[in-house]
XYZ file of C-alpha atoms in Angstrom:
555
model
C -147.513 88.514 -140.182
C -146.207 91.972 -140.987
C -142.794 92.387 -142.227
C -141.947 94.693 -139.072
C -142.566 91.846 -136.625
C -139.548 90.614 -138.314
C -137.410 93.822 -137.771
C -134.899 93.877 -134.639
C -135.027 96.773 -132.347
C -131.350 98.058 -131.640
C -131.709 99.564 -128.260
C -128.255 101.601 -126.437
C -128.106 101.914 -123.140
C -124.971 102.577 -120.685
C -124.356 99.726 -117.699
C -122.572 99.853 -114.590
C -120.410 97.114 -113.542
C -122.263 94.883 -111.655
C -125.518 95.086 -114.288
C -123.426 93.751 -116.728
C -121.752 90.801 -114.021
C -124.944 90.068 -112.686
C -126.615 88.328 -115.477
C -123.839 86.647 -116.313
C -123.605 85.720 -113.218
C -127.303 84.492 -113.040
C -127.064 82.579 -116.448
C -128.944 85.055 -117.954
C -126.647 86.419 -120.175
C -124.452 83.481 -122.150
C -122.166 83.623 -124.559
C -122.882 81.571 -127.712
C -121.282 78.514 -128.814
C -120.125 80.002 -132.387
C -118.160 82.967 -130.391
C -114.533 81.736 -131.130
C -112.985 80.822 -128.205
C -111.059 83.357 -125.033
C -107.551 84.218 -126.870
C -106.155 87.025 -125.084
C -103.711 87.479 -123.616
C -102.220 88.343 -119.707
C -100.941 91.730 -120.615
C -104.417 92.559 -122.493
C -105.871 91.725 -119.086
C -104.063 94.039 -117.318
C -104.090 96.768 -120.386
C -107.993 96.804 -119.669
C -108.241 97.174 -115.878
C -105.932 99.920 -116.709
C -108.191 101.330 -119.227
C -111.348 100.973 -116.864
C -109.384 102.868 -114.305
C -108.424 105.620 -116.227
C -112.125 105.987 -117.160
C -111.090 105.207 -121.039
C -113.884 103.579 -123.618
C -113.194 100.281 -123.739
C -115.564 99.331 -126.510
C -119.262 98.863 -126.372
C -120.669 95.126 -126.114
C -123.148 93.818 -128.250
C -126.058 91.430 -126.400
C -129.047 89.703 -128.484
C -132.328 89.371 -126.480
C -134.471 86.570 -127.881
C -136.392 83.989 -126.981
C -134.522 81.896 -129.227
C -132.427 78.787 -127.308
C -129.015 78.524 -128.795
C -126.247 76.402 -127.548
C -123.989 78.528 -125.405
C -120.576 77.867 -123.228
C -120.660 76.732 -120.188
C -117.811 78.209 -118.886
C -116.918 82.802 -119.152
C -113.338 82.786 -118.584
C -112.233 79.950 -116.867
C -115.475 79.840 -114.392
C -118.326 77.645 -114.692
C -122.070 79.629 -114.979
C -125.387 78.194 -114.655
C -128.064 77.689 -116.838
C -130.782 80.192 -116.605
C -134.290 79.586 -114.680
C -137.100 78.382 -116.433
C -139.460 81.187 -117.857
C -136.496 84.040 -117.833
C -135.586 86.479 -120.780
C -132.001 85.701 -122.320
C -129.583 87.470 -123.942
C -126.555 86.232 -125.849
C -123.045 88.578 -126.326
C -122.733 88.911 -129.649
C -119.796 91.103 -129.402
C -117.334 91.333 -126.543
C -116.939 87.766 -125.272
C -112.992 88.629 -124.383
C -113.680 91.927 -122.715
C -116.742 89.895 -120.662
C -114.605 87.057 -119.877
C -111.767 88.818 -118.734
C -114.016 90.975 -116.176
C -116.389 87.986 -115.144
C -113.068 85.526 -114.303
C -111.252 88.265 -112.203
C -113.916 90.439 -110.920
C -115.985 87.614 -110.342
C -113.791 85.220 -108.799
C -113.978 82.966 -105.938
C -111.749 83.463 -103.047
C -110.679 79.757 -102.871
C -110.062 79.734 -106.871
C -106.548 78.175 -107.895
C -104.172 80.183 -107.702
C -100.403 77.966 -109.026
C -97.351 79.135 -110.859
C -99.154 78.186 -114.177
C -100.276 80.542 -116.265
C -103.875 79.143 -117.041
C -104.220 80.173 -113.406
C -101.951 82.931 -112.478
C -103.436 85.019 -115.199
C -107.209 85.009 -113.924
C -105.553 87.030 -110.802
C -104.781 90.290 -111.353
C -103.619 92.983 -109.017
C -103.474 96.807 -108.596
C -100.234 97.766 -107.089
C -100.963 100.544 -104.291
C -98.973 103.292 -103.282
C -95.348 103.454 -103.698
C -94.916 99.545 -105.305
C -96.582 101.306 -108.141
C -93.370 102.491 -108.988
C -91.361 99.444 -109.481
C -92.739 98.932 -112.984
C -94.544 100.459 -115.816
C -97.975 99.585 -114.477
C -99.940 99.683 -111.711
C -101.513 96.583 -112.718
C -99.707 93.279 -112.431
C -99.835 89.232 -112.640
C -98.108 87.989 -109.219
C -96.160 84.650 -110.419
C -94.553 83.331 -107.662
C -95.829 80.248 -105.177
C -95.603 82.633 -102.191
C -98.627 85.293 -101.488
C -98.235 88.244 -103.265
C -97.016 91.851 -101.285
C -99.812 93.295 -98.845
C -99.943 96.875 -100.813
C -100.963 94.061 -104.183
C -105.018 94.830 -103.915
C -106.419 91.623 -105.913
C -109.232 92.764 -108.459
C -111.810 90.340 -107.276
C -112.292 91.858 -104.154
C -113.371 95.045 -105.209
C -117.008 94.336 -106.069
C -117.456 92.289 -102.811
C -117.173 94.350 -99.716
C -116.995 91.963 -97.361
C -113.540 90.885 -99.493
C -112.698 93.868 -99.733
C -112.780 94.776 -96.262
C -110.714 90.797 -95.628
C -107.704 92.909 -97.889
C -108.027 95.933 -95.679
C -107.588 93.607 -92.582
C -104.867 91.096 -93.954
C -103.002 94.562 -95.264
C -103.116 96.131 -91.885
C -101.621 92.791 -90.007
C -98.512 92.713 -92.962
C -97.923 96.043 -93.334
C -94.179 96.945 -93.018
C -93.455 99.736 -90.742
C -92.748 102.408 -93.607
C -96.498 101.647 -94.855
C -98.730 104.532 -94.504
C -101.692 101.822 -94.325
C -104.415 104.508 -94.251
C -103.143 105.650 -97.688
C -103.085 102.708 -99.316
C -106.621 101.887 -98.160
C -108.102 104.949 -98.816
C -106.153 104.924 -102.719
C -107.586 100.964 -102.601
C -111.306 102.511 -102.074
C -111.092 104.957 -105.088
C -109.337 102.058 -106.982
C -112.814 100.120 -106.210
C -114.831 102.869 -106.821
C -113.872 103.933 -110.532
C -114.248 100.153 -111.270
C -117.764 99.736 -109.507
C -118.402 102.751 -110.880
C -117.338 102.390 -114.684
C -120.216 102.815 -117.436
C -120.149 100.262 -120.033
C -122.080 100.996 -123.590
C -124.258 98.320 -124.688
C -126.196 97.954 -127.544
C -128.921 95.384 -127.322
C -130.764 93.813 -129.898
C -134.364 93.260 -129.218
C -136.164 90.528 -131.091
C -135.889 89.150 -134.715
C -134.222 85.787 -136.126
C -130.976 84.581 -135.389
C -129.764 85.452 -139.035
C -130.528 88.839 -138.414
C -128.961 89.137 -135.233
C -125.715 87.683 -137.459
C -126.270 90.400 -140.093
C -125.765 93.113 -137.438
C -122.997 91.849 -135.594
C -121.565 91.302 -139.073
C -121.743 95.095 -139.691
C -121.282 96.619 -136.020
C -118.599 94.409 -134.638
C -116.765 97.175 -132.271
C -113.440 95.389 -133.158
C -113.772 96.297 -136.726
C -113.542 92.899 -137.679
C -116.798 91.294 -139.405
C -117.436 88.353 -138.745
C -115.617 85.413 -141.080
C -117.864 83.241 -143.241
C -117.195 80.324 -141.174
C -118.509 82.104 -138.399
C -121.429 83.204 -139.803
C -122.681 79.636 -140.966
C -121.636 77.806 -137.939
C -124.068 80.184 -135.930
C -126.670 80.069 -138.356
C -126.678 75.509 -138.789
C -126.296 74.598 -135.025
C -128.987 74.113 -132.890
C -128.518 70.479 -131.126
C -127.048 71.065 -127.155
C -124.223 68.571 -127.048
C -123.250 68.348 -130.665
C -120.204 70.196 -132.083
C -120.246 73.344 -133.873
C -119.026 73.788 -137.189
C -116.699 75.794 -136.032
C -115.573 72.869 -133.446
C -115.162 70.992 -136.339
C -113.162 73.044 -138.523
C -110.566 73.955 -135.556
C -110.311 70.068 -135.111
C -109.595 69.646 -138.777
C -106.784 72.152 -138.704
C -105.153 71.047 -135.246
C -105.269 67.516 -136.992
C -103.222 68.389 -139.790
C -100.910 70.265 -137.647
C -100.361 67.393 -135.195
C -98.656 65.358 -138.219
C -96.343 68.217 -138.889
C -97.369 69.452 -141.810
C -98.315 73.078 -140.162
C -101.781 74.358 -139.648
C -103.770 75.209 -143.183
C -106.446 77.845 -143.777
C -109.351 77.283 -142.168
C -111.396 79.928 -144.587
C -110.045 76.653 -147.031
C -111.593 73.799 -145.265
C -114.866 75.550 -144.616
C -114.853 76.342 -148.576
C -114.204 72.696 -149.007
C -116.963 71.676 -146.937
C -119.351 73.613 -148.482
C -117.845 72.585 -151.876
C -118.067 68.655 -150.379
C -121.928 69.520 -149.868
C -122.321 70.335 -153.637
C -122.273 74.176 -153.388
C -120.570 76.065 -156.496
C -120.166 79.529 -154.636
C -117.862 79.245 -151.512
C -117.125 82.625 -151.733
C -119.584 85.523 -151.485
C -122.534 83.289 -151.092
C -125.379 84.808 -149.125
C -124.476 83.074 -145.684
C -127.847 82.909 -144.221
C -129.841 81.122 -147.519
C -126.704 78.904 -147.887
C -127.538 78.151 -144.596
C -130.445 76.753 -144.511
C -129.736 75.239 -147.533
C -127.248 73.195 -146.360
C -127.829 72.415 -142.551
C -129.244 69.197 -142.973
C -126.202 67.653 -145.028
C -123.377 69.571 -143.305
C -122.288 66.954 -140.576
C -122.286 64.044 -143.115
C -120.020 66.612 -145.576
C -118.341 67.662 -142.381
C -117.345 63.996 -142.011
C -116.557 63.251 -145.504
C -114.301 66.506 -145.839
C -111.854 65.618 -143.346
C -111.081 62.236 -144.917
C -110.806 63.809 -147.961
C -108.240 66.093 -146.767
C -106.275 64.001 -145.121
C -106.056 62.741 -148.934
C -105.326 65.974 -150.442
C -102.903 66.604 -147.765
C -100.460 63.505 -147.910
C -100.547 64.127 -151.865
C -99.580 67.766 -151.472
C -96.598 66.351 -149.157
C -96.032 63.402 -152.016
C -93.021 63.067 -154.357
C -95.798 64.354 -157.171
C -95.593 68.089 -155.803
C -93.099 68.170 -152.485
C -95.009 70.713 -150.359
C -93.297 70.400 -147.026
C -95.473 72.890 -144.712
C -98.495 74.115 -144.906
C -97.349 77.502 -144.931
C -96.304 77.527 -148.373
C -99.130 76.231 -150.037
C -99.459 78.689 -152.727
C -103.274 79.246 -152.713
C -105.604 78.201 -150.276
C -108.126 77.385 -153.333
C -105.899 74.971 -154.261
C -106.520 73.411 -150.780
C -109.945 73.440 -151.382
C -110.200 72.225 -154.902
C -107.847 69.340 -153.924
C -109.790 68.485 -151.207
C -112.860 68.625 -153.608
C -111.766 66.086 -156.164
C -110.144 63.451 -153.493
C -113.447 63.701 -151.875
C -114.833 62.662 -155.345
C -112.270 60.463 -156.136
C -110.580 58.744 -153.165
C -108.372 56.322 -155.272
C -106.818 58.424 -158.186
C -104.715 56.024 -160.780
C -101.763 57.369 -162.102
C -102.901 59.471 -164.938
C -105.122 61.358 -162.285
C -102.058 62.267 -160.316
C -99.813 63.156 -162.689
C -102.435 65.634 -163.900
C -102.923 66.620 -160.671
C -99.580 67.712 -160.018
C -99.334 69.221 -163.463
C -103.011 71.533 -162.624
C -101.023 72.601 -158.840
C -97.364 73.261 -160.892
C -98.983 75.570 -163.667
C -101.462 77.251 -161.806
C -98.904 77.998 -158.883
C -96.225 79.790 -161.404
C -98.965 81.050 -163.453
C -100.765 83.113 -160.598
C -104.104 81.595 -161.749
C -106.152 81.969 -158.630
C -104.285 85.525 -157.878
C -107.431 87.433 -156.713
C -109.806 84.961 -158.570
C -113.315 86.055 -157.983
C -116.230 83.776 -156.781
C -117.229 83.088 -160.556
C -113.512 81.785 -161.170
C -113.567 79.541 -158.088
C -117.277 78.458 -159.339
C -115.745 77.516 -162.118
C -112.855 75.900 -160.801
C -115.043 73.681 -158.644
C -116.716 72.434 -161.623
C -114.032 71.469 -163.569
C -112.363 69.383 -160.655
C -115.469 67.338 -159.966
C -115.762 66.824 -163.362
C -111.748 66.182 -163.619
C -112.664 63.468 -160.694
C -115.309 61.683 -162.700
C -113.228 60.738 -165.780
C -112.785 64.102 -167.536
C -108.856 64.601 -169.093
C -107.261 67.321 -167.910
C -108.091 69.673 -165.537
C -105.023 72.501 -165.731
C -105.808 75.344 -167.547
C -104.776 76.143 -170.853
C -102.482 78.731 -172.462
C -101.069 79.635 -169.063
C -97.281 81.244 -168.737
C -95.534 81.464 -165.667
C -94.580 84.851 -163.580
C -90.907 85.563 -164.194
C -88.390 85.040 -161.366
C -89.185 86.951 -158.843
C -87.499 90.124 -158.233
C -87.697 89.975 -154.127
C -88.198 87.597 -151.167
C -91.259 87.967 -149.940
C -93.424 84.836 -148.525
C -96.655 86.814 -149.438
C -96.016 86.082 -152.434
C -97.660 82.668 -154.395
C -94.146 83.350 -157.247
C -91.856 83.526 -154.093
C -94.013 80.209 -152.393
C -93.353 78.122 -155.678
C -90.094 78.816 -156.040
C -88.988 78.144 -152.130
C -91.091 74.580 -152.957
C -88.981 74.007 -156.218
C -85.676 74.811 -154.644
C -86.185 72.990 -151.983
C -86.587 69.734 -153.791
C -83.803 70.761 -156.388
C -81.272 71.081 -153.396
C -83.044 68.617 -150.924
C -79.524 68.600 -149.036
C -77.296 71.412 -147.759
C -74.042 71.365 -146.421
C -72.561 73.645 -143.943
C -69.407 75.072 -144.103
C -67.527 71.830 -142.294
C -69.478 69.713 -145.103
C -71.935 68.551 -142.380
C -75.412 67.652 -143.984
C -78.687 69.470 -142.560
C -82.418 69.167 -143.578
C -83.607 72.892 -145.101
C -87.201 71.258 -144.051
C -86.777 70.919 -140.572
C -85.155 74.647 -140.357
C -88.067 75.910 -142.127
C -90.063 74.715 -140.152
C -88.852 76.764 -136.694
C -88.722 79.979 -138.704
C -90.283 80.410 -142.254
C -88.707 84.384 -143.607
C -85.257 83.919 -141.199
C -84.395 80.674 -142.285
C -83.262 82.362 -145.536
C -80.805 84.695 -144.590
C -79.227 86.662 -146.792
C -75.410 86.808 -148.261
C -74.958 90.161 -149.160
C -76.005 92.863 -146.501
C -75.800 96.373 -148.389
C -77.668 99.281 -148.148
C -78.870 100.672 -150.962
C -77.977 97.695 -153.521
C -81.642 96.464 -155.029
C -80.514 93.123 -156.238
C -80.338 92.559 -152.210
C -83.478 91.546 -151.820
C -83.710 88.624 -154.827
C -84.429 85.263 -153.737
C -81.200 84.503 -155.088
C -79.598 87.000 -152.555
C -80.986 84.229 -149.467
C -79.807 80.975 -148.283
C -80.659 78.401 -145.661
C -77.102 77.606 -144.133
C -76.234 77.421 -140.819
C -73.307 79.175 -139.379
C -71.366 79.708 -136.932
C -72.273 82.303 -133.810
C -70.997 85.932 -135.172
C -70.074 84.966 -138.373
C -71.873 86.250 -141.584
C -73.102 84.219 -143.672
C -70.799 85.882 -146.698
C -67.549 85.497 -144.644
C -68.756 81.666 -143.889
C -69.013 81.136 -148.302
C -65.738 83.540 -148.680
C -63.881 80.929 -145.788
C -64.944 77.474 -147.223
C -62.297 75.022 -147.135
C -61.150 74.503 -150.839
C -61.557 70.779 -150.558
C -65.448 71.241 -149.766
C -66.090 74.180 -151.427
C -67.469 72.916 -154.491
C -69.654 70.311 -152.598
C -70.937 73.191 -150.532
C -71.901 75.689 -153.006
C -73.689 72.893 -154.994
C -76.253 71.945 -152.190
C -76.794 75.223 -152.325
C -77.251 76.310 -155.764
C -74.314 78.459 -156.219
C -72.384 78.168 -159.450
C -68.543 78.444 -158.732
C -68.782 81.709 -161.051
C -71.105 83.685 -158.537
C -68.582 82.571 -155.615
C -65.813 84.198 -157.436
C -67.446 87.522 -158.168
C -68.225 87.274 -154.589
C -64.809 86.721 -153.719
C -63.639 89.758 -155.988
C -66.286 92.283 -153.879
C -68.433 91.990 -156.580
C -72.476 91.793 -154.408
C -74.502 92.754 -157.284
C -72.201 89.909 -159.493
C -72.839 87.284 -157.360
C -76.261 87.759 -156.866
C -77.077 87.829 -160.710
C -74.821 84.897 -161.840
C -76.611 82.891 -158.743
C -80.125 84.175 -160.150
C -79.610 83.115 -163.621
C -78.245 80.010 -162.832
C -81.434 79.873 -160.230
C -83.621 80.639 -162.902
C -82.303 78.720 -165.684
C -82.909 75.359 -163.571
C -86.160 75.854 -162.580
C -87.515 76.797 -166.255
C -86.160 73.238 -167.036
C -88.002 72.076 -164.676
C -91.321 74.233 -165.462
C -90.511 72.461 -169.033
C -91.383 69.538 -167.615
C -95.291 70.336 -167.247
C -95.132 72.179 -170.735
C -94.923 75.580 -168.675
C -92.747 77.904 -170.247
C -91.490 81.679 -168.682
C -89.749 84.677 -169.494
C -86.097 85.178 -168.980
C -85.939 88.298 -167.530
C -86.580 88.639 -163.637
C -90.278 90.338 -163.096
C -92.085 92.126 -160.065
C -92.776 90.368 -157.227
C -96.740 90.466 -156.373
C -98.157 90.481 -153.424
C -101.231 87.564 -153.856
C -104.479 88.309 -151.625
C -107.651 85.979 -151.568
């Protein structure tokens, strides 16, 4: 067979409304399973009817025309669609499944759909405000909320592709039309509302032809969002086949919504697929060619699917442990450390004690070191390697020769330095105390609010030192008072108890107390500092005295 038969042909062409709706309609054009799911939002709704009418691009859509099955939803929006007749061409949307959704669930919609105060329902229905209701907010396009019907001049979007709905508003408007209503206005401005709609020209690019990997390749490069498509993604397209059974993608939300539900936050999902690719004995879970890994793996990814989510369970409730004290997910420092400690419980389900302590040594070092700070797919090869072989017996797995970042110069949760510390300090002061010596958990407030949790004491512009870690508490006050006033107000009889649970030596209260900001902050951030090195001590870690940049860790 020639190599061209293998080619796809990319062919544009410009749609009108109802071409687009129709197949969808029809079941002939479906939306594929690996699509992530309808996210949007009700104001994005209403921001692209808006759009539409103002004759604004709204993106072009991407559709794949094969004769290829793949499992699809059965559901655009929140309404069901059927499955195509026997012996018809299909097409799949590759790229615009929220833009498609949104117009097939409103434009589309049946009369006797439910319409309650819920959102999940209420947002399916919007409406163009006509004549001078336009005026009562910033948009002529609106939810309606409320239990009761909505105003008569409200002209609901699903009835202008269907005349004879259409002409049911026209009728219903005419018999609740106030007396200061110019009715033939409104209808007429109703019509041209219809019209531009009906009217609209959508750009579509369709793909003609080819494999499925191919198809992924393109949308990979021409996604109209300017987003490519995520690794995950790519590989959950490119293994499932099977009607019925769960996409990898399926699988990896469930993972992550599992985790969540026991409070530990949600982790990185890039993480767990890495680990289940790692799980099926791949080395390169980073810039792997997507399609050969594919195939390669397809036949051992449910099994390793299986086997990863017990494993992180395991690497999960040891990150949480005494052994490391991780509270949230949020502050795991790297998500390759998620995925190599998923790797090695995998491999070895009942550490002893040895194994553990080790373990917690490799996440210590390599957390204050910045070890997998922009480590490259050869480095996380690497990595891999060593843990399995960690799991099977081997000594040691942290790395050698490492030295930890100095203190970190600024606050900044983007940062792995800043995510080490906040999980140090929070086990060295596990307790705080608020200004009437009441105890509260630093955890649990955390947890509602990860960057405004730690407020800060001094507030000046201009002053650099401001923005050290040592510059930020977690201590609730009361309502309008600063958190400085609430430290220069303690009682004397629980001052000392106070500033303890939070780490502040009696010397930085007292240059605080004297109006001396920058004072405070450095006697709080040596004595900050100091403690944690002799802690870093404890895992033969050693780091510079002086506070360092802050950086920024990507992966």
């Amino acid at each position: 067979m020639a190599a061209d038969e293998y080619k796809i042909d990319v062919k544009p062409e410009v749609l009108l409304m109802e071409q687009v709706l129709g197949p969808l309609a029809d079941g002939e054009l479906r939306v594929p399973r690996f699509q992530r799911p309808f996210v949007w939002r009700p104001e994005q709704i209403l921001d692209l009817f808006d759009s539409i009418e103002r004759g604004y691009p709204i993106g072009s859509l991407l559709f794949w025309e094969t004769s290829e099955e793949l499992a699809s939803l059965d559901r655009i929006g929140d309404l069901p669609v059927p499955e195509p007749s026997p012996g018809r061409a299909v097409a799949y949307v590759l790229d615009g499944h929220q833009r498609l959704s949104t117009l097939y669930a409103t434009l589309r919609r049946p009369a006797d759909a439910r319409r309650t105060t819920a959102q999940k329902d209420w947002m399916w229905w919007p409406f163009r405000v006509l004549g001078t209701g336009a005026e009562e907010g910033p948009s002529r396009y609106r939810h309606w909320k409320q239990a009761e019907p909505p105003p008569p001049y409200y002209l609901p979007l699903r009835s202008v592709l269907r005349t004879r709905d259409f002409l049911a508003f026209a009728r219903d408007l005419e018999e609740r039309a106030t007396p200061n209503m110019d009715i033939d206005r409104l209808i007429n401005e109703a019509e041209l509302v219809a019209q531009r709609i009906r009217q609209y020209k959508i750009a579509v690019v369709r793909l003609v032809g080819g494999e499925l990997s191919d198809a992924v390749e393109v949308f990979s490069r021409v996604n109209s969002t300017g987003q490519a498509m995520r690794p995950a993604q790519m590989v959950s397209a490119l293994t499932y086949r099977e009607k019925g059974q769960q996409t990898l993608a399926d699988r990896l939300d469930g993972m992550v919504e599992q985790i969540a539900d026991t409070g530990f936050g949600e982790v990185s999902s890039d993480a767990v697929f890495r680990a289940v690719l790692a799980v099926t004995g791949e080395d390169n879970v980073q810039e792997a060619r997507w399609d050969v890994l594919a195939k390669r793996v397809q036949h051992k990814l449910q099994q390793a699917v299986d086997d990863t989510e017990e494993a992180l369970e395991r690497a999960v409730e040891f990150l949480r442990s005494e052994n490391v004290g991780v509270p949230l997910a949020r502050l795991i420092p790297y998500d390759a450390q998620l995925m190599l400690l998923t790797t090695f419980f995998h491999h070895c389900p009942e550490p002893d004690r040895h194994q553990m302590e080790e373990l917690a040594r490799w996440f210590w070092v390599t957390s204050w070191s910045g070890h997998f700070a922009g480590a490259n797919s050869t480095q996380i090869k690497q990595a891999i390697q060593q843990m399995r072989r960690f799991a099977h017996g081997a000594e040691s797995v942290t790395p050698d020769e490492e030295r930890a970042r100095p203190f970190p110069d600024r606050f900044d949760l983007r940062s792995a330095r800043v995510r080490a510390f906040i999980i140090w300090e929070l086990q060295e002061f596990p307790e705080r105390l608020t200004a009437d010596g009441e105890k509260v958990n630093p955890v649990d407030i955390l947890a509602r609010g990860a960057t405004s949790a730690y407020r800060h004491v001094v507030i000046k512009a201009g002053l650099a030192a401001a923005s050290s870690p040592a510059n930020r508490l977690i201590m609730p006050t009361r309502p309008r008072i600063s958190l400085r006033n609430t430290l220069l107000q303690l009682p004397e009889h629980l001052r000392g108890a106070v500033l303890a649970s939070h780490g502040i030596p009696e010397e930085a209260w007292a240059k605080l107390a004297q109006g001396d900001d920058e004072g405070f902050i450095a006697e709080r951030r040596a004595a900050l500092a100091e403690r944690e090195r002799n802690f870093m001590a404890r895992f033969g870690l050693s780091a510079d005295t002086a506070e360092g940049e802050t950086d920024i860790d990507t992966e």
